[in-house]
PDB file of C-alpha atoms and ligand atoms in Angstrom:
ATOM      1  CA  MET K   1      48.794  -0.687 -51.952  1.00 71.00           C
ATOM      2  CA  ARG K   2      49.111   3.098 -52.358  1.00 80.00           C
ATOM      3  CA  PRO K   3      47.196   5.053 -49.672  1.00 92.00           C
ATOM      4  CA  ARG K   4      43.912   6.446 -50.869  1.00 97.00           C
ATOM      5  CA  VAL K   5      43.782  10.154 -51.601  1.00 98.00           C
ATOM      6  CA  ARG K   6      41.989  12.169 -48.923  1.00 98.00           C
ATOM      7  CA  THR K   7      39.279  13.910 -50.925  1.00 98.00           C
ATOM      8  CA  ALA K   8      36.749  16.593 -49.985  1.00 99.00           C
ATOM      9  CA  ILE K   9      33.515  17.177 -51.887  1.00 99.00           C
ATOM     10  CA  LEU K  10      32.128  20.723 -52.015  1.00 99.00           C
ATOM     11  CA  ILE K  11      28.359  21.038 -52.442  1.00 98.00           C
ATOM     12  CA  SER K  12      25.592  23.627 -52.223  1.00 98.00           C
ATOM     13  CA  GLY K  13      22.438  21.565 -52.709  1.00 98.00           C
ATOM     14  CA  ARG K  14      20.863  18.141 -53.015  1.00 97.00           C
ATOM     15  CA  GLY K  15      24.138  16.229 -53.485  1.00 98.00           C
ATOM     16  CA  SER K  16      23.293  13.512 -55.988  1.00 98.00           C
ATOM     17  CA  ASN K  17      26.719  13.751 -57.639  1.00 98.00           C
ATOM     18  CA  MET K  18      28.312  13.829 -54.190  1.00 98.00           C
ATOM     19  CA  MET K  19      26.527  10.583 -53.264  1.00 98.00           C
ATOM     20  CA  SER K  20      27.665   8.899 -56.488  1.00 98.00           C
ATOM     21  CA  LEU K  21      31.280   9.683 -55.473  1.00 98.00           C
ATOM     22  CA  VAL K  22      30.641   8.480 -51.913  1.00 98.00           C
ATOM     23  CA  LYS K  23      29.270   5.187 -53.273  1.00 98.00           C
ATOM     24  CA  ALA K  24      32.178   4.719 -55.686  1.00 98.00           C
ATOM     25  CA  ALA K  25      34.640   5.317 -52.854  1.00 98.00           C
ATOM     26  CA  GLN K  26      33.058   2.542 -50.791  1.00 97.00           C
ATOM     27  CA  ASP K  27      35.095   0.190 -52.994  1.00 97.00           C
ATOM     28  CA  PRO K  28      38.459  -0.163 -51.208  1.00 96.00           C
ATOM     29  CA  ASP K  29      40.206  -0.235 -54.592  1.00 96.00           C
ATOM     30  CA  TYR K  30      38.889   3.227 -55.528  1.00 98.00           C
ATOM     31  CA  PRO K  31      41.820   5.708 -55.402  1.00 97.00           C
ATOM     32  CA  ALA K  32      39.938   8.379 -53.408  1.00 98.00           C
ATOM     33  CA  GLU K  33      38.497   8.187 -49.943  1.00 98.00           C
ATOM     34  CA  ILE K  34      35.811  10.773 -49.235  1.00 98.00           C
ATOM     35  CA  SER K  35      37.129  12.388 -46.065  1.00 98.00           C
ATOM     36  CA  CYS K  36      34.579  15.169 -45.795  1.00 98.00           C
ATOM     37  CA  VAL K  37      31.697  16.966 -47.469  1.00 99.00           C
ATOM     38  CA  ILE K  38      31.526  20.739 -47.077  1.00 99.00           C
ATOM     39  CA  SER K  39      28.565  22.912 -48.026  1.00 98.00           C
ATOM     40  CA  ASN K  40      28.517  26.695 -48.241  1.00 98.00           C
ATOM     41  CA  ARG K  41      24.791  26.457 -47.459  1.00 98.00           C
ATOM     42  CA  PRO K  42      23.909  25.081 -44.013  1.00 98.00           C
ATOM     43  CA  ASP K  43      20.500  23.914 -45.300  1.00 98.00           C
ATOM     44  CA  ALA K  44      21.855  21.872 -48.245  1.00 98.00           C
ATOM     45  CA  ALA K  45      20.003  18.546 -48.403  1.00 98.00           C
ATOM     46  CA  GLY K  46      23.261  16.824 -49.357  1.00 98.00           C
ATOM     47  CA  LEU K  47      24.776  17.454 -45.911  1.00 98.00           C
ATOM     48  CA  GLN K  48      22.248  15.157 -44.254  1.00 98.00           C
ATOM     49  CA  LYS K  49      22.776  12.498 -46.929  1.00 98.00           C
ATOM     50  CA  ALA K  50      26.542  12.610 -46.377  1.00 98.00           C
ATOM     51  CA  ALA K  51      26.179  12.445 -42.584  1.00 98.00           C
ATOM     52  CA  THR K  52      23.831   9.466 -42.912  1.00 98.00           C
ATOM     53  CA  ALA K  53      26.495   7.761 -45.034  1.00 98.00           C
ATOM     54  CA  GLY K  54      28.947   8.259 -42.146  1.00 98.00           C
ATOM     55  CA  ILE K  55      30.935  11.084 -43.767  1.00 98.00           C
ATOM     56  CA  ASP K  56      32.232  14.122 -41.845  1.00 98.00           C
ATOM     57  CA  ALA K  57      29.710  16.702 -43.174  1.00 98.00           C
ATOM     58  CA  ILE K  58      30.099  20.352 -42.266  1.00 98.00           C
ATOM     59  CA  SER K  59      28.943  23.729 -43.460  1.00 98.00           C
ATOM     60  CA  VAL K  60      31.084  26.810 -43.995  1.00 98.00           C
ATOM     61  CA  ASP K  61      28.342  29.367 -44.521  1.00 98.00           C
ATOM     62  CA  HIS K  62      29.528  32.006 -47.008  1.00 98.00           C
ATOM     63  CA  LYS K  63      26.985  34.450 -45.569  1.00 98.00           C
ATOM     64  CA  ALA K  64      28.853  34.445 -42.251  1.00 98.00           C
ATOM     65  CA  PHE K  65      31.887  36.163 -43.833  1.00 98.00           C
ATOM     66  CA  PRO K  66      32.355  39.775 -44.935  1.00 98.00           C
ATOM     67  CA  ASN K  67      33.867  38.895 -48.341  1.00 97.00           C
ATOM     68  CA  ARG K  68      34.875  36.062 -50.643  1.00 96.00           C
ATOM     69  CA  ARG K  69      38.453  35.974 -49.395  1.00 97.00           C
ATOM     70  CA  ALA K  70      37.392  35.551 -45.763  1.00 98.00           C
ATOM     71  CA  PHE K  71      35.006  32.758 -46.763  1.00 98.00           C
ATOM     72  CA  GLU K  72      37.681  31.017 -48.808  1.00 98.00           C
ATOM     73  CA  GLU K  73      40.223  31.290 -45.987  1.00 98.00           C
ATOM     74  CA  ALA K  74      37.745  29.560 -43.665  1.00 98.00           C
ATOM     75  CA  LEU K  75      37.050  26.908 -46.312  1.00 98.00           C
ATOM     76  CA  ASP K  76      40.765  26.379 -46.889  1.00 98.00           C
ATOM     77  CA  GLY K  77      41.305  26.138 -43.120  1.00 98.00           C
ATOM     78  CA  ALA K  78      38.628  23.428 -42.818  1.00 98.00           C
ATOM     79  CA  LEU K  79      40.321  21.516 -45.654  1.00 98.00           C
ATOM     80  CA  GLN K  80      43.812  21.862 -44.137  1.00 98.00           C
ATOM     81  CA  ASP K  81      42.532  20.774 -40.705  1.00 98.00           C
ATOM     82  CA  ARG K  82      41.394  17.545 -42.316  1.00 98.00           C
ATOM     83  CA  ASP K  83      44.589  16.946 -44.343  1.00 98.00           C
ATOM     84  CA  ILE K  84      42.653  17.078 -47.578  1.00 98.00           C
ATOM     85  CA  GLN K  85      44.688  16.342 -50.716  1.00 98.00           C
ATOM     86  CA  PHE K  86      42.107  16.679 -53.473  1.00 98.00           C
ATOM     87  CA  ILE K  87      38.768  18.494 -53.972  1.00 98.00           C
ATOM     88  CA  ALA K  88      35.778  17.570 -56.136  1.00 99.00           C
ATOM     89  CA  CYS K  89      33.129  20.284 -56.561  1.00 98.00           C
ATOM     90  CA  ALA K  90      29.686  18.732 -57.059  1.00 98.00           C
ATOM     91  CA  GLY K  91      26.935  21.292 -57.479  1.00 98.00           C
ATOM     92  CA  PHE K  92      29.005  23.849 -55.549  1.00 98.00           C
ATOM     93  CA  MET K  93      27.487  27.196 -56.528  1.00 96.00           C
ATOM     94  CA  ARG K  94      30.176  29.679 -55.415  1.00 96.00           C
ATOM     95  CA  VAL K  95      32.685  31.108 -57.849  1.00 95.00           C
ATOM     96  CA  LEU K  96      36.181  30.494 -56.438  1.00 97.00           C
ATOM     97  CA  THR K  97      38.722  33.304 -56.619  1.00 97.00           C
ATOM     98  CA  PRO K  98      42.250  32.964 -58.069  1.00 98.00           C
ATOM     99  CA  TRP K  99      43.595  32.906 -54.490  1.00 98.00           C
ATOM    100  CA  PHE K 100      41.797  29.630 -53.729  1.00 98.00           C
ATOM    101  CA  VAL K 101      42.190  28.154 -57.200  1.00 98.00           C
ATOM    102  CA  ASP K 102      45.976  28.722 -57.137  1.00 98.00           C
ATOM    103  CA  ARG K 103      46.322  27.124 -53.721  1.00 98.00           C
ATOM    104  CA  TRP K 104      44.580  23.997 -54.995  1.00 98.00           C
ATOM    105  CA  ASP K 105      45.969  24.060 -58.537  1.00 97.00           C
ATOM    106  CA  GLY K 106      45.961  20.577 -60.056  1.00 97.00           C
ATOM    107  CA  LYS K 107      43.940  19.184 -57.140  1.00 98.00           C
ATOM    108  CA  LEU K 108      40.542  20.772 -57.812  1.00 98.00           C
ATOM    109  CA  ILE K 109      37.919  19.483 -60.249  1.00 98.00           C
ATOM    110  CA  ASN K 110      34.278  20.260 -61.054  1.00 98.00           C
ATOM    111  CA  ILE K 111      31.317  18.772 -62.897  1.00 98.00           C
ATOM    112  CA  HIS K 112      29.376  21.040 -65.238  1.00 98.00           C
ATOM    113  CA  PRO K 113      26.119  20.113 -67.015  1.00 98.00           C
ATOM    114  CA  SER K 114      27.068  20.970 -70.600  1.00 98.00           C
ATOM    115  CA  LEU K 115      29.420  19.867 -73.339  1.00 98.00           C
ATOM    116  CA  LEU K 116      32.144  22.391 -72.508  1.00 98.00           C
ATOM    117  CA  PRO K 117      33.429  24.628 -73.982  1.00 98.00           C
ATOM    118  CA  LYS K 118      29.761  25.216 -74.913  1.00 98.00           C
ATOM    119  CA  TYR K 119      27.507  26.852 -72.322  1.00 98.00           C
ATOM    120  CA  LYS K 120      29.735  27.880 -69.453  1.00 97.00           C
ATOM    121  CA  GLY K 121      27.758  29.298 -66.525  1.00 97.00           C
ATOM    122  CA  LEU K 122      24.081  28.800 -65.745  1.00 96.00           C
ATOM    123  CA  HIS K 123      20.929  27.550 -67.561  1.00 97.00           C
ATOM    124  CA  THR K 124      22.911  25.159 -69.732  1.00 97.00           C
ATOM    125  CA  HIS K 125      20.035  22.862 -70.715  1.00 97.00           C
ATOM    126  CA  GLN K 126      17.743  25.726 -71.611  1.00 97.00           C
ATOM    127  CA  ARG K 127      20.461  27.257 -73.771  1.00 98.00           C
ATOM    128  CA  ALA K 128      21.113  23.940 -75.571  1.00 98.00           C
ATOM    129  CA  LEU K 129      17.362  23.554 -76.259  1.00 98.00           C
ATOM    130  CA  GLU K 130      17.004  27.130 -77.507  1.00 97.00           C
ATOM    131  CA  ALA K 131      19.998  26.716 -79.802  1.00 98.00           C
ATOM    132  CA  GLY K 132      18.397  23.628 -81.395  1.00 98.00           C
ATOM    133  CA  ASP K 133      21.393  21.439 -80.489  1.00 98.00           C
ATOM    134  CA  SER K 134      21.264  17.700 -81.145  1.00 98.00           C
ATOM    135  CA  TYR K 135      23.258  16.879 -78.034  1.00 98.00           C
ATOM    136  CA  ALA K 136      23.538  18.077 -74.466  1.00 98.00           C
ATOM    137  CA  GLY K 137      25.821  16.516 -71.896  1.00 98.00           C
ATOM    138  CA  ALA K 138      28.128  16.967 -68.961  1.00 98.00           C
ATOM    139  CA  THR K 139      31.824  17.613 -68.457  1.00 98.00           C
ATOM    140  CA  VAL K 140      34.278  17.053 -65.632  1.00 98.00           C
ATOM    141  CA  HIS K 141      37.113  19.574 -65.803  1.00 98.00           C
ATOM    142  CA  TRP K 142      40.025  21.015 -63.853  1.00 98.00           C
ATOM    143  CA  VAL K 143      39.106  24.228 -62.058  1.00 98.00           C
ATOM    144  CA  VAL K 144      40.970  27.342 -63.161  1.00 97.00           C
ATOM    145  CA  SER K 145      40.211  31.004 -62.529  1.00 95.00           C
ATOM    146  CA  GLU K 146      38.027  31.318 -65.622  1.00 95.00           C
ATOM    147  CA  VAL K 147      34.637  29.873 -64.629  1.00 95.00           C
ATOM    148  CA  ASP K 148      34.102  26.454 -66.303  1.00 95.00           C
ATOM    149  CA  GLY K 149      37.248  27.138 -68.350  1.00 96.00           C
ATOM    150  CA  GLY K 150      39.770  24.464 -67.308  1.00 97.00           C
ATOM    151  CA  ASP K 151      41.045  21.455 -69.243  1.00 98.00           C
ATOM    152  CA  ILE K 152      38.518  18.704 -69.788  1.00 98.00           C
ATOM    153  CA  ILE K 153      39.016  15.415 -67.949  1.00 98.00           C
ATOM    154  CA  ASP K 154      36.010  13.550 -69.368  1.00 98.00           C
ATOM    155  CA  GLN K 155      32.680  14.261 -71.009  1.00 98.00           C
ATOM    156  CA  VAL K 156      29.411  12.450 -71.751  1.00 98.00           C
ATOM    157  CA  LYS K 157      27.035  13.267 -74.613  1.00 98.00           C
ATOM    158  CA  VAL K 158      23.260  12.960 -74.218  1.00 98.00           C
ATOM    159  CA  PRO K 159      20.993  13.143 -77.292  1.00 98.00           C
ATOM    160  CA  ILE K 160      18.308  15.846 -77.162  1.00 98.00           C
ATOM    161  CA  LEU K 161      14.870  14.418 -78.014  1.00 98.00           C
ATOM    162  CA  ASP K 162      12.201  16.300 -80.000  1.00 96.00           C
ATOM    163  CA  ASP K 163       9.863  16.546 -77.036  1.00 97.00           C
ATOM    164  CA  ASP K 164      12.522  17.378 -74.436  1.00 97.00           C
ATOM    165  CA  THR K 165      11.800  20.073 -71.891  1.00 97.00           C
ATOM    166  CA  HIS K 166      14.382  21.667 -69.663  1.00 96.00           C
ATOM    167  CA  GLU K 167      13.302  19.259 -66.890  1.00 97.00           C
ATOM    168  CA  SER K 168      13.366  16.055 -68.941  1.00 98.00           C
ATOM    169  CA  LEU K 169      16.754  16.917 -70.417  1.00 98.00           C
ATOM    170  CA  GLN K 170      18.177  17.838 -67.026  1.00 98.00           C
ATOM    171  CA  ALA K 171      17.016  14.510 -65.579  1.00 98.00           C
ATOM    172  CA  ARG K 172      18.634  12.471 -68.395  1.00 98.00           C
ATOM    173  CA  VAL K 173      21.876  14.432 -68.182  1.00 98.00           C
ATOM    174  CA  LEU K 174      21.994  14.023 -64.394  1.00 98.00           C
ATOM    175  CA  GLU K 175      21.647  10.253 -64.786  1.00 98.00           C
ATOM    176  CA  GLN K 176      24.776  10.310 -66.938  1.00 98.00           C
ATOM    177  CA  GLU K 177      26.607  12.692 -64.589  1.00 98.00           C
ATOM    178  CA  LEU K 178      26.291  10.077 -61.858  1.00 98.00           C
ATOM    179  CA  ASN K 179      28.236   7.574 -64.005  1.00 98.00           C
ATOM    180  CA  LEU K 180      30.692  10.104 -65.350  1.00 98.00           C
ATOM    181  CA  TYR K 181      31.924  11.728 -62.141  1.00 99.00           C
ATOM    182  CA  PRO K 182      33.275   8.636 -60.339  1.00 98.00           C
ATOM    183  CA  LYS K 183      35.184   7.605 -63.494  1.00 98.00           C
ATOM    184  CA  ALA K 184      36.537  11.120 -64.010  1.00 98.00           C
ATOM    185  CA  LEU K 185      37.619  11.588 -60.373  1.00 98.00           C
ATOM    186  CA  LYS K 186      39.478   8.294 -60.591  1.00 98.00           C
ATOM    187  CA  SER K 187      41.302   9.262 -63.754  1.00 98.00           C
ATOM    188  CA  ALA K 188      42.071  12.782 -62.440  1.00 98.00           C
ATOM    189  CA  ILE K 189      43.646  11.327 -59.304  1.00 97.00           C
ATOM    190  CA  ASN K 190      45.548   8.668 -61.218  1.00 95.00           C
ATOM    191  CA  SER K 191      46.887  11.263 -63.657  1.00 94.00           C
ATOM    192  CA  THR K 192      48.167  13.676 -61.006  1.00 89.00           C
ATOM    193  CA  LEU K 193      48.988  11.648 -57.966  1.00 72.00           C
ATOM    194  CA  GLY K 194      50.756   8.843 -59.776  1.00 60.00           C
ATOM    195  CA  GLY K 195      48.297   5.994 -60.289  1.00 52.00           C
TER     196      GLY K 195
HETATM  197  C1  GRF I   1      24.518  19.014 -61.360  1.00 90.26           C
HETATM  198  O1  GRF I   1      23.774  19.041 -62.542  1.00 90.26           O
HETATM  199  C2  GRF I   1      25.914  19.523 -61.590  1.00 90.26           C
HETATM  200  O2  GRF I   1      26.426  19.226 -62.845  1.00 90.26           O
HETATM  201  C3  GRF I   1      25.700  21.010 -61.488  1.00 90.26           C
HETATM  202  O3  GRF I   1      24.763  21.181 -60.462  1.00 90.26           O
HETATM  203  C4  GRF I   1      23.957  20.007 -60.358  1.00 90.26           C
HETATM  204  C5  GRF I   1      24.103  19.538 -58.936  1.00 90.26           C
HETATM  205  O4  GRF I   1      23.223  18.505 -58.609  1.00 90.26           O
HETATM  206  N1  GRF I   1      26.967  21.684 -61.281  1.00 90.26           N
HETATM  207  P1  GRF I   1      23.496  17.610 -57.325  1.00 90.26           P
HETATM  208  O5  GRF I   1      23.656  18.558 -56.144  1.00 90.26           O
HETATM  209  O6  GRF I   1      24.727  16.799 -57.574  1.00 90.26           O
HETATM  210  O7  GRF I   1      22.274  16.761 -57.172  1.00 90.26           O
END
């Protein structure tokens, strides 16, 4: 059997997508092993969840560095130290510069809560509601320098209901994100690292 791909998950917050990847990777046939979880916020609730699940969980606090490049060098160093081969961003709220993105080109993916290319950036559910859209959703995509601009790996559509609020829509989309991300990480790894 091919060795599993050493994968890092980058987070900034509660880590529900991160935990769905951790659970998927508990299956020995899953192509990724989750080798570490790194948060740019030391107080991210997801760090504790990852540690409880037995994962190497560390913080690289962006506020401890004078600029983005210094932060990204420290992040890259933590990834190299752990022989990481692939990165999944899951609610990671820092924009990555071309320096980092180029270093990890083809090995760096993200989940975004909209039907890309619609609604790059923040407040995606609110914008879908205000536009009167019939569908919201979530997308897993390759990370490139343009924020939320890379090729799409997989997407899930979620119907918008008449009485939806930002909160109700967000909750239904998140439920679908948790199914989507493990499938998309698997297909991203299989497509690049020869599955
Ligand atoms: C998710 O909706 C994800 O798509 C977005 O940020 C949210 C993170 O939630 N990028 P969680 O930390 O996975 O619970």
